[in-house]
Amino acid sequence: DFWTETSGVSSVLTPSLALGDLDGDGASEIILGFEGASWPAFDQDTVYIVPGDSYSSWEKFDRVTKTALTMTDPVADGYRSGLDVAVVPDTDGDSVNDLMISQPFYQVETDWGDGDPVFNGRMLFYSGIEGDGTIEDLAHASFLGGADEQIGFGGAVVADIDGSGSPDIIVAAPFSSSRADSAGEVYLIADPTFSAMDQDISAVATATLYADTADAQLGYGLFSAADLDGDG
């Protein structure tokens, strides 16, 4: 049991969670993402990495945490980023898995005047388990969605879709209106290698699946399945 001293218990117990080996030692790290929670700081998203190891009895959470990544941008006017975390295959060529952090409610522009907020969504990629700091400074790559696409809503799926032997990344934008209002799109990024910040995901994607019916919200529920037709 990991425990912490905080009054914001409900916030501590409702994180996004991922497991995966981020440093290549064969043991899975525990990754916890807290979106705009009251702990440790209100309206500041935070991601914690607990290194893979053998634990027993009770451990204080702060003591076992290896890395704490914070977001520099406060959540504008109480809108949360919808933080989600996932372990993805190596995207920067260092031969270890990477951590992907998605923020489907991320806003490129936060000064809307009298208009409604525009949620582009953002996905950031981080390598390693060392180095506290801001994820924007430590990330080696990131994607941005178009206006109100909310890329990364519900996270992402990692699977070898094209049978190349290397995992691919599948990212949904269920509120994309490029074909019809909130029809949705799903981006497939094959054999990913990323090194640039704030790339347009539509320009990086190998292929895009789209719906052309209003409010279809393609990709709202995104899951990976087994090989159903036996082609590998």
Tab-separated table of N, CA and C in Angstrom, residues 116-218:
chain	number	residue	atom	x	y	z
A	116	ASP	N	-16.637	30.750	-27.010
A	116	ASP	CA	-16.460	29.524	-26.245
A	116	ASP	C	-15.015	29.053	-26.326
A	117	PRO	N	-14.541	28.301	-25.327
A	117	PRO	CA	-13.186	27.755	-25.394
A	117	PRO	C	-13.024	26.793	-26.559
A	118	VAL	N	-11.801	26.734	-27.092
A	118	VAL	CA	-11.475	25.836	-28.202
A	118	VAL	C	-10.487	24.799	-27.692
A	119	PHE	N	-10.891	23.525	-27.700
A	119	PHE	CA	-10.067	22.452	-27.160
A	119	PHE	C	-9.368	21.715	-28.300
A	120	ASN	N	-8.103	22.027	-28.499
A	120	ASN	CA	-7.336	21.341	-29.538
A	120	ASN	C	-6.943	19.936	-29.106
A	121	GLY	N	-6.509	19.827	-27.872
A	121	GLY	CA	-5.912	18.582	-27.396
A	121	GLY	C	-4.429	18.552	-27.710
A	122	ARG	N	-3.686	17.896	-26.858
A	122	ARG	CA	-2.227	17.801	-27.025
A	122	ARG	C	-1.754	16.453	-26.520
A	123	MET	N	-0.722	15.910	-27.149
A	123	MET	CA	-0.085	14.683	-26.700
A	123	MET	C	1.414	14.937	-26.614
A	124	LEU	N	1.996	14.598	-25.461
A	124	LEU	CA	3.424	14.817	-25.234
A	124	LEU	C	4.122	13.481	-25.017
A	125	PHE	N	5.398	13.412	-25.421
A	125	PHE	CA	6.184	12.185	-25.316
A	125	PHE	C	7.436	12.459	-24.486
A	126	TYR	N	7.651	11.597	-23.499
A	126	TYR	CA	8.732	11.766	-22.529
A	126	TYR	C	9.488	10.450	-22.416
A	127	SER	N	10.803	10.529	-22.314
A	127	SER	CA	11.641	9.330	-22.239
A	127	SER	C	12.423	9.305	-20.936
A	128	GLY	N	12.439	8.131	-20.290
A	128	GLY	CA	13.231	7.955	-19.074
A	128	GLY	C	12.395	8.073	-17.818
A	129	ILE	N	13.065	7.965	-16.677
A	129	ILE	CA	12.373	8.115	-15.396
A	129	ILE	C	13.119	9.102	-14.500
A	130	GLU	N	14.041	9.851	-15.068
A	130	GLU	CA	14.836	10.789	-14.289
A	130	GLU	C	14.404	12.222	-14.588
A	131	GLY	N	14.548	13.097	-13.597
A	131	GLY	CA	14.415	14.504	-13.860
A	131	GLY	C	13.063	15.107	-13.559
A	132	ASP	N	12.914	15.646	-12.341
A	132	ASP	CA	11.704	16.397	-12.041
A	132	ASP	C	11.705	17.689	-12.857
A	133	GLY	N	10.527	18.178	-13.148
A	133	GLY	CA	10.428	19.425	-13.893
A	133	GLY	C	9.112	19.496	-14.627
A	134	THR	N	9.034	20.401	-15.570
A	134	THR	CA	7.810	20.539	-16.340
A	134	THR	C	7.873	19.619	-17.553
A	135	ILE	N	6.752	19.002	-17.856
A	135	ILE	CA	6.714	18.057	-18.972
A	135	ILE	C	6.981	18.777	-20.289
A	136	GLU	N	6.578	20.057	-20.394
A	136	GLU	CA	6.842	20.789	-21.628
A	136	GLU	C	8.337	20.931	-21.879
A	137	ASP	N	9.124	21.129	-20.817
A	137	ASP	CA	10.577	21.281	-20.969
A	137	ASP	C	11.269	19.943	-21.192
A	138	LEU	N	10.739	18.868	-20.605
A	138	LEU	CA	11.410	17.573	-20.652
A	138	LEU	C	10.941	16.701	-21.814
A	139	ALA	N	9.781	16.996	-22.384
A	139	ALA	CA	9.273	16.185	-23.497
A	139	ALA	C	10.154	16.368	-24.731
A	140	HIS	N	10.316	15.284	-25.506
A	140	HIS	CA	11.115	15.385	-26.732
A	140	HIS	C	10.245	15.573	-27.966
A	141	ALA	N	8.930	15.436	-27.812
A	141	ALA	CA	8.037	15.626	-28.946
A	141	ALA	C	6.625	15.860	-28.432
A	142	SER	N	5.797	16.501	-29.261
A	142	SER	CA	4.386	16.675	-28.913
A	142	SER	C	3.570	16.890	-30.180
A	143	PHE	N	2.283	16.532	-30.077
A	143	PHE	CA	1.311	16.737	-31.156
A	143	PHE	C	0.251	17.719	-30.688
A	144	LEU	N	-0.279	18.464	-31.632
A	144	LEU	CA	-1.432	19.312	-31.381
A	144	LEU	C	-2.549	18.926	-32.333
A	145	GLY	N	-3.784	18.981	-31.850
A	145	GLY	CA	-4.929	18.749	-32.708
A	145	GLY	C	-5.452	20.051	-33.272
A	146	GLY	N	-6.372	19.938	-34.207
A	146	GLY	CA	-7.020	21.114	-34.749
A	146	GLY	C	-8.079	21.639	-33.796
A	147	ALA	N	-8.766	22.689	-34.207
A	147	ALA	CA	-9.766	23.324	-33.352
A	147	ALA	C	-10.839	22.327	-32.926
A	148	ASP	N	-10.969	22.159	-31.604
A	148	ASP	CA	-11.983	21.292	-30.994
A	148	ASP	C	-11.877	19.827	-31.405
A	149	GLU	N	-10.706	19.394	-31.857
A	149	GLU	CA	-10.536	17.967	-32.171
A	149	GLU	C	-10.425	17.124	-30.909
A	150	GLN	N	-9.835	17.709	-29.850
A	150	GLN	CA	-9.642	17.002	-28.587
A	150	GLN	C	-8.893	15.678	-28.798
A	151	ILE	N	-7.750	15.759	-29.484
A	151	ILE	CA	-6.977	14.537	-29.719
A	151	ILE	C	-6.583	13.907	-28.386
A	152	GLY	N	-6.557	12.588	-28.375
A	152	GLY	CA	-6.191	11.859	-27.170
A	152	GLY	C	-7.336	11.637	-26.216
A	153	PHE	N	-8.554	12.002	-26.608
A	153	PHE	CA	-9.704	11.760	-25.737
A	153	PHE	C	-9.819	10.252	-25.497
A	154	GLY	N	-9.714	9.839	-24.251
A	154	GLY	CA	-9.728	8.418	-23.927
A	154	GLY	C	-8.372	7.744	-24.064
A	155	GLY	N	-7.304	8.549	-24.287
A	155	GLY	CA	-5.969	7.978	-24.392
A	155	GLY	C	-5.630	7.527	-25.796
A	156	ALA	N	-4.815	6.499	-25.896
A	156	ALA	CA	-4.368	5.984	-27.188
A	156	ALA	C	-4.196	4.477	-27.086
A	157	VAL	N	-4.123	3.848	-28.243
A	157	VAL	CA	-3.935	2.399	-28.323
A	157	VAL	C	-2.608	2.124	-29.012
A	158	VAL	N	-1.874	1.155	-28.492
A	158	VAL	CA	-0.619	0.725	-29.113
A	158	VAL	C	-0.798	-0.705	-29.605
A	159	ALA	N	-0.585	-0.932	-30.906
A	159	ALA	CA	-0.729	-2.261	-31.498
A	159	ALA	C	-0.033	-2.270	-32.845
A	160	ASP	N	0.405	-3.445	-33.272
A	160	ASP	CA	1.043	-3.577	-34.586
A	160	ASP	C	-0.048	-3.772	-35.634
A	161	ILE	N	-0.560	-2.678	-36.179
A	161	ILE	CA	-1.678	-2.721	-37.114
A	161	ILE	C	-1.247	-3.195	-38.498
A	162	ASP	N	-0.033	-2.816	-38.925
A	162	ASP	CA	0.390	-3.110	-40.301
A	162	ASP	C	1.253	-4.358	-40.423
A	163	GLY	N	1.446	-5.093	-39.312
A	163	GLY	CA	2.205	-6.339	-39.372
A	163	GLY	C	3.679	-6.171	-39.617
A	164	SER	N	4.235	-4.994	-39.317
A	164	SER	CA	5.653	-4.726	-39.572
A	164	SER	C	6.551	-5.288	-38.494
A	165	GLY	N	5.970	-5.694	-37.382
A	165	GLY	CA	6.761	-6.163	-36.252
A	165	GLY	C	7.033	-5.075	-35.235
A	166	SER	N	6.709	-3.824	-35.575
A	166	SER	CA	6.878	-2.704	-34.656
A	166	SER	C	5.508	-2.138	-34.290
A	167	PRO	N	5.299	-1.801	-33.028
A	167	PRO	CA	3.994	-1.281	-32.623
A	167	PRO	C	3.690	0.069	-33.265
A	168	ASP	N	2.423	0.298	-33.540
A	168	ASP	CA	1.944	1.568	-34.061
A	168	ASP	C	1.099	2.248	-32.983
A	169	ILE	N	0.905	3.551	-33.132
A	169	ILE	CA	0.110	4.319	-32.182
A	169	ILE	C	-1.175	4.774	-32.874
A	170	ILE	N	-2.295	4.537	-32.221
A	170	ILE	CA	-3.592	4.939	-32.753
A	170	ILE	C	-4.197	5.949	-31.785
A	171	VAL	N	-4.537	7.117	-32.311
A	171	VAL	CA	-5.029	8.227	-31.502
A	171	VAL	C	-6.370	8.693	-32.058
A	172	ALA	N	-7.344	8.892	-31.193
A	172	ALA	CA	-8.663	9.338	-31.638
A	172	ALA	C	-8.839	10.839	-31.443
A	173	ALA	N	-9.638	11.413	-32.324
A	173	ALA	CA	-10.095	12.797	-32.202
A	173	ALA	C	-11.606	12.766	-32.405
A	174	PRO	N	-12.368	12.302	-31.409
A	174	PRO	CA	-13.792	12.010	-31.619
A	174	PRO	C	-14.662	13.229	-31.901
A	175	PHE	N	-14.148	14.426	-31.624
A	175	PHE	CA	-14.957	15.624	-31.847
A	175	PHE	C	-14.473	16.423	-33.056
A	176	SER	N	-13.613	15.808	-33.861
A	176	SER	CA	-13.164	16.469	-35.084
A	176	SER	C	-14.349	16.732	-36.005
A	177	SER	N	-14.366	17.918	-36.583
A	177	SER	CA	-15.469	18.305	-37.475
A	177	SER	C	-14.981	18.556	-38.892
A	178	SER	N	-13.892	17.898	-39.299
A	178	SER	CA	-13.343	18.130	-40.632
A	178	SER	C	-14.278	17.643	-41.731
A	179	ARG	N	-15.106	16.624	-41.446
A	179	ARG	CA	-16.043	16.088	-42.442
A	179	ARG	C	-17.494	16.456	-42.133
A	180	ALA	N	-17.809	16.453	-40.862
A	180	ALA	CA	-19.138	16.843	-40.397
A	180	ALA	C	-19.004	17.167	-38.917
A	181	ASP	N	-19.946	17.889	-38.370
A	181	ASP	CA	-19.852	18.360	-37.000
A	181	ASP	C	-19.708	17.186	-36.026
A	182	SER	N	-18.570	17.162	-35.313
A	182	SER	CA	-18.272	16.109	-34.328
A	182	SER	C	-18.379	14.708	-34.921
A	183	ALA	N	-18.027	14.557	-36.194
A	183	ALA	CA	-18.052	13.234	-36.827
A	183	ALA	C	-16.923	12.362	-36.292
A	184	GLY	N	-15.745	12.971	-36.050
A	184	GLY	CA	-14.628	12.246	-35.465
A	184	GLY	C	-13.654	11.684	-36.474
A	185	GLU	N	-12.414	11.514	-36.021
A	185	GLU	CA	-11.350	10.916	-36.815
A	185	GLU	C	-10.492	10.040	-35.916
A	186	VAL	N	-9.816	9.063	-36.526
A	186	VAL	CA	-8.839	8.233	-35.825
A	186	VAL	C	-7.546	8.266	-36.620
A	187	TYR	N	-6.468	8.665	-35.954
A	187	TYR	CA	-5.167	8.780	-36.604
A	187	TYR	C	-4.320	7.536	-36.330
A	188	LEU	N	-3.711	6.987	-37.367
A	188	LEU	CA	-2.779	5.870	-37.250
A	188	LEU	C	-1.374	6.377	-37.557
A	189	ILE	N	-0.457	6.175	-36.614
A	189	ILE	CA	0.938	6.586	-36.786
A	189	ILE	C	1.780	5.320	-36.765
A	190	ALA	N	2.252	4.909	-37.934
A	190	ALA	CA	2.974	3.644	-38.067
A	190	ALA	C	4.445	3.810	-37.722
A	191	ASP	N	5.001	2.840	-36.993
A	191	ASP	CA	6.433	2.798	-36.656
A	191	ASP	C	6.943	4.175	-36.241
A	192	PRO	N	6.399	4.746	-35.181
A	192	PRO	CA	6.619	6.161	-34.884
A	192	PRO	C	8.027	6.519	-34.432
A	193	THR	N	8.544	7.625	-34.952
A	193	THR	CA	9.767	8.267	-34.479
A	193	THR	C	9.506	9.763	-34.470
A	194	PHE	N	9.622	10.387	-33.295
A	194	PHE	CA	9.268	11.796	-33.158
A	194	PHE	C	10.420	12.572	-32.526
A	195	SER	N	10.601	13.803	-32.990
A	195	SER	CA	11.652	14.631	-32.404
A	195	SER	C	11.298	16.106	-32.376
A	196	ALA	N	10.085	16.470	-32.746
A	196	ALA	CA	9.710	17.881	-32.816
A	196	ALA	C	8.526	18.170	-31.906
A	197	MET	N	8.460	19.396	-31.441
A	197	MET	CA	7.376	19.813	-30.561
A	197	MET	C	6.250	20.449	-31.370
A	198	ASP	N	5.034	20.282	-30.829
A	198	ASP	CA	3.827	20.939	-31.357
A	198	ASP	C	3.607	20.675	-32.841
A	199	GLN	N	3.780	19.420	-33.248
A	199	GLN	CA	3.491	19.044	-34.624
A	199	GLN	C	1.973	18.910	-34.826
A	200	ASP	N	1.520	19.195	-36.012
A	200	ASP	CA	0.131	18.974	-36.383
A	200	ASP	C	-0.053	17.474	-36.588
A	201	ILE	N	-0.897	16.852	-35.770
A	201	ILE	CA	-1.021	15.399	-35.837
A	201	ILE	C	-1.522	14.922	-37.185
A	202	SER	N	-2.320	15.719	-37.853
A	202	SER	CA	-2.836	15.299	-39.158
A	202	SER	C	-1.716	15.225	-40.194
A	203	ALA	N	-0.638	15.993	-39.989
A	203	ALA	CA	0.486	15.965	-40.926
A	203	ALA	C	1.436	14.811	-40.645
A	204	VAL	N	1.423	14.310	-39.405
A	204	VAL	CA	2.332	13.231	-39.001
A	204	VAL	C	1.707	11.858	-39.241
A	205	ALA	N	0.383	11.782	-39.195
A	205	ALA	CA	-0.306	10.493	-39.279
A	205	ALA	C	-0.033	9.790	-40.605
A	206	THR	N	0.179	8.480	-40.520
A	206	THR	CA	0.357	7.657	-41.709
A	206	THR	C	-0.966	7.490	-42.451
A	207	ALA	N	-2.036	7.366	-41.699
A	207	ALA	CA	-3.368	7.199	-42.280
A	207	ALA	C	-4.392	7.768	-41.315
A	208	THR	N	-5.542	8.136	-41.851
A	208	THR	CA	-6.625	8.690	-41.043
A	208	THR	C	-7.941	8.026	-41.417
A	209	LEU	N	-8.641	7.515	-40.423
A	209	LEU	CA	-9.997	7.010	-40.614
A	209	LEU	C	-10.960	8.100	-40.172
A	210	TYR	N	-12.014	8.332	-40.936
A	210	TYR	CA	-12.930	9.397	-40.565
A	210	TYR	C	-14.373	8.951	-40.747
A	211	ALA	N	-15.243	9.619	-40.020
A	211	ALA	CA	-16.681	9.461	-40.223
A	211	ALA	C	-17.198	10.744	-40.866
A	212	ASP	N	-18.282	10.642	-41.626
A	212	ASP	CA	-18.848	11.829	-42.253
A	212	ASP	C	-20.300	12.053	-41.854
A	213	THR	N	-20.675	11.473	-40.714
A	213	THR	CA	-22.006	11.669	-40.159
A	213	THR	C	-21.898	12.529	-38.908
A	214	ALA	N	-22.660	13.601	-38.834
A	214	ALA	CA	-22.592	14.500	-37.694
A	214	ALA	C	-22.840	13.753	-36.387
A	215	ASP	N	-22.026	14.095	-35.394
A	215	ASP	CA	-22.138	13.548	-34.030
A	215	ASP	C	-21.843	12.051	-33.952
A	216	ALA	N	-21.196	11.498	-34.969
A	216	ALA	CA	-20.814	10.085	-34.883
A	216	ALA	C	-19.744	9.864	-33.817
A	217	GLN	N	-18.855	10.862	-33.620
A	217	GLN	CA	-17.804	10.807	-32.601
A	217	GLN	C	-16.961	9.539	-32.732
A	218	LEU	N	-16.494	9.290	-33.946
A	218	LEU	CA	-15.652	8.123	-34.202
A	218	LEU	C	-14.423	8.135	-33.290
